[in-house]
Coordinates of C-alpha atoms in Angstrom, one line a residue:
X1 CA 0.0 0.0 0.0
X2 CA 1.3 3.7 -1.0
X3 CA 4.6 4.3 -2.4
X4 CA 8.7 4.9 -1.1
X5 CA 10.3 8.3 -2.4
X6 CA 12.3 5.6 -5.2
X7 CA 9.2 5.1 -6.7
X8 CA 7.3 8.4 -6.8
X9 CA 10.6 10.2 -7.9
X10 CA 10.9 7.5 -10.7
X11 CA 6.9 7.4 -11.7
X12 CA 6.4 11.5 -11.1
X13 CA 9.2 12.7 -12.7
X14 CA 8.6 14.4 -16.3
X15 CA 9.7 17.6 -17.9
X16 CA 6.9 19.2 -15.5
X17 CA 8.4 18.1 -12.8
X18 CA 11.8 17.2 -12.3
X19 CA 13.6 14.8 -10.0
X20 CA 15.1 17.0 -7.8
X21 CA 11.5 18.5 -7.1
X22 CA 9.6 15.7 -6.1
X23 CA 10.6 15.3 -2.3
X24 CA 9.7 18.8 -2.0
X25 CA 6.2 18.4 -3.4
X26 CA 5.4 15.4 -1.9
X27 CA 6.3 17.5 1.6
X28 CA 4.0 20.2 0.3
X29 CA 1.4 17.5 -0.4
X30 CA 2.2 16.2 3.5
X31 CA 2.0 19.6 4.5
X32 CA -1.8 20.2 3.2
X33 CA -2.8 16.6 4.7
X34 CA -3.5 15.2 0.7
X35 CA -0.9 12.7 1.4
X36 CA 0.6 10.8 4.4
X37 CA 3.6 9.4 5.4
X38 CA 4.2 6.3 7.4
X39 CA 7.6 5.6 8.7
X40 CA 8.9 1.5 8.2
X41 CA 11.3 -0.7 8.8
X42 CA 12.1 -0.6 5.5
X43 CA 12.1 3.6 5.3
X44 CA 8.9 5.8 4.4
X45 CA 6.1 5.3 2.7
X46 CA 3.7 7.4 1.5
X47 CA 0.2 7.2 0.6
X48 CA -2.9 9.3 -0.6
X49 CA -6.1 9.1 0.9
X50 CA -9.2 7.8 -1.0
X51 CA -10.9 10.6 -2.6
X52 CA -7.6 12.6 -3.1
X53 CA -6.6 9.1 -5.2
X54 CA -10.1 9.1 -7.1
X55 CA -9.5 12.9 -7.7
X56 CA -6.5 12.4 -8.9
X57 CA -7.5 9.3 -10.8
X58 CA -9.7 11.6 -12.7
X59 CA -7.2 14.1 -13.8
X60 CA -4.9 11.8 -15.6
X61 CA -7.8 10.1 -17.2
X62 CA -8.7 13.3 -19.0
X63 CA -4.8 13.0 -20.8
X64 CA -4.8 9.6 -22.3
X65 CA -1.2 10.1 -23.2
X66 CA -0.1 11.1 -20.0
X67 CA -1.7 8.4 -18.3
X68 CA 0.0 5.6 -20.9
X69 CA 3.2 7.7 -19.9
X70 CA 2.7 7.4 -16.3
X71 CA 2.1 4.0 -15.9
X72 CA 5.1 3.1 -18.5
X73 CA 7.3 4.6 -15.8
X74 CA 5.3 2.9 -13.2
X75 CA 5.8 -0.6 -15.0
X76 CA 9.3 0.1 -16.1
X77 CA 10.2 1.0 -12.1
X78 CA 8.8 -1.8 -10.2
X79 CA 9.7 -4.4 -13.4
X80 CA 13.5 -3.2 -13.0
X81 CA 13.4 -3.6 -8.7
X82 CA 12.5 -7.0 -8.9
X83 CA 15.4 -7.7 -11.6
X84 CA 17.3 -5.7 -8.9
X85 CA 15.7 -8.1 -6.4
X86 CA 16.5 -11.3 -8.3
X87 CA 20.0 -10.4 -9.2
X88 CA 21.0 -9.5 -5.6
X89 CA 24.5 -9.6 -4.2
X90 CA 23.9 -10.8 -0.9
X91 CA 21.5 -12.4 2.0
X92 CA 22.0 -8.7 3.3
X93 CA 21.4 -6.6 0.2
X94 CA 18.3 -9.5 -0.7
X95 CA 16.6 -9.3 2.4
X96 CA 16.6 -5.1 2.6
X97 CA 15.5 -5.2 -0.8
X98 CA 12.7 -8.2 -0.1
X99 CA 11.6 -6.2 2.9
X100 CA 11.4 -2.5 0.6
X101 CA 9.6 -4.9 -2.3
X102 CA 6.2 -6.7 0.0
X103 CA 4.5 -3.4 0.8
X104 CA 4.6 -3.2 -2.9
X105 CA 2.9 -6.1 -4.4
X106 CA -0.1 -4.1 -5.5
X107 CA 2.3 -1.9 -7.4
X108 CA 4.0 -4.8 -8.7
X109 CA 0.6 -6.6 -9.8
X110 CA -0.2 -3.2 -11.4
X111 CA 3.1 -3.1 -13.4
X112 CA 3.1 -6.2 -14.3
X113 CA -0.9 -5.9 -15.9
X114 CA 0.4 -2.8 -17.5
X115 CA 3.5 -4.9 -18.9
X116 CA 0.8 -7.4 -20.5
X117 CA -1.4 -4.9 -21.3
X118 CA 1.2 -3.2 -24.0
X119 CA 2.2 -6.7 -24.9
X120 CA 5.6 -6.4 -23.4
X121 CA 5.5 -9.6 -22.4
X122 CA 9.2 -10.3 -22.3
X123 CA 9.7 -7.5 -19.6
X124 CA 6.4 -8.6 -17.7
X125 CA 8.4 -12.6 -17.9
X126 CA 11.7 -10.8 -16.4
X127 CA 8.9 -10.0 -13.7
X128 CA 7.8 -13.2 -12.7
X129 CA 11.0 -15.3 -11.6
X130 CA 11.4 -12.5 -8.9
X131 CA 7.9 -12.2 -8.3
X132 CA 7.9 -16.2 -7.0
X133 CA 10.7 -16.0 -5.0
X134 CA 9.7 -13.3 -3.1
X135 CA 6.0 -13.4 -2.7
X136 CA 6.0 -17.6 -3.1
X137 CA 2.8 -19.2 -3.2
X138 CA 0.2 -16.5 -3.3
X139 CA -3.2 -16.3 -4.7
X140 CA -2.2 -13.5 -7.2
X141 CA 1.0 -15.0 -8.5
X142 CA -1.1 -18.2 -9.4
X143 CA -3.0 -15.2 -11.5
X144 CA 0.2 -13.7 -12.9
X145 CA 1.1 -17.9 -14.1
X146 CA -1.9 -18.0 -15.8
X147 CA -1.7 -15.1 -17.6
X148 CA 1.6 -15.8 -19.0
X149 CA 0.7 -19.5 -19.4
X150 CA -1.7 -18.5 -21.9
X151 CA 0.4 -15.7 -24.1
X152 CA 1.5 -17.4 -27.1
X153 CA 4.6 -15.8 -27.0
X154 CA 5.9 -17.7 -23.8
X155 CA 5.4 -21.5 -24.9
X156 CA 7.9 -23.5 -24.7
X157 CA 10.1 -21.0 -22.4
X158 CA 11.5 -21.8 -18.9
X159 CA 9.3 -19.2 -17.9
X160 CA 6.1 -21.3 -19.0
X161 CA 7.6 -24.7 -17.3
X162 CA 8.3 -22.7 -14.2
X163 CA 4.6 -20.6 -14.1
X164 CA 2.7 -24.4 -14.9
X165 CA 4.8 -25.7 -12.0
X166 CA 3.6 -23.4 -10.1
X167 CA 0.2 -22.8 -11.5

């Protein structure tokens, strides 16, 4: 649930608003109670309440292209962590990263939708390895199996044996 600065400076960040400007607006946001901040084990999140995410829902529906761009970013950024995650250099480095990546998993079921969505199904694949060892055996992973199980473009690819083993 909600987001860590990583992720709202990688998903917010266009030529509108650059990197360097998002903690600052995300403190402004704070500030005006349209966002709050929880502080983890794993460092801060934040997180919008309700109506301020159905308002703001609204907005980028109205731009069509800046709602494919947004979600691109959001894919691409949660699709590269959990490369991140499953190239790991240590138990140390795997189990901080593991422990930044489960608040996540409805960001990482979102990217990986979008991923299939665009038919991108080679980076939503890279996805899934991860995915299984750090979430395991869990209701929406047997989802994400079956959804690649069923793209044409996966048959016959470790990916496919690994998703029907687990499926």
């Amino acid at each position: 649930d909600g987001w860590t600065l990583d992720a709202a400076e990688a998903v917010a960040t266009d030529d509108r608003l650059p990197v360097n400007s998002v903690f600052d607006a995300l403190d402004r946001l704070v500030d005006h109670s349209l966002v709050q901040v929880e502080d983890t084990h794993g460092g801060s999140r934040f997180r919008m309440l309700e109506t301020v995410t159905q308002f703001a829902r609204r907005l980028v529906a109205v731009d069509l292209d800046d709602q494919r761009a947004v979600r691109d970013r959001h894919a691409r950024f949660f699709q590269s962590e959990l490369v991140l995650f499953d190239a790991g250099g240590g138990p140390t480095t795997l189990t901080a990263l593991g422990d930044r990546l489960v608040p996540d998993e409805e960001n990482i079921r979102a990217a990986f939708d979008h991923l299939l969505t665009i038919d991108d199904t080679a980076a939503a694949s890279a996805m899934l390895l991860p995915y299984l060892g750090l979430f395991e055996r869990h209701l929406s992973m047997m989802r994400m199996c079956t959804a690649l199980i069923d793209r044409p473009d996966v048959a016959g690819t470790r990916v496919e044996d690994r998703a029907i083993k687990v499926a």
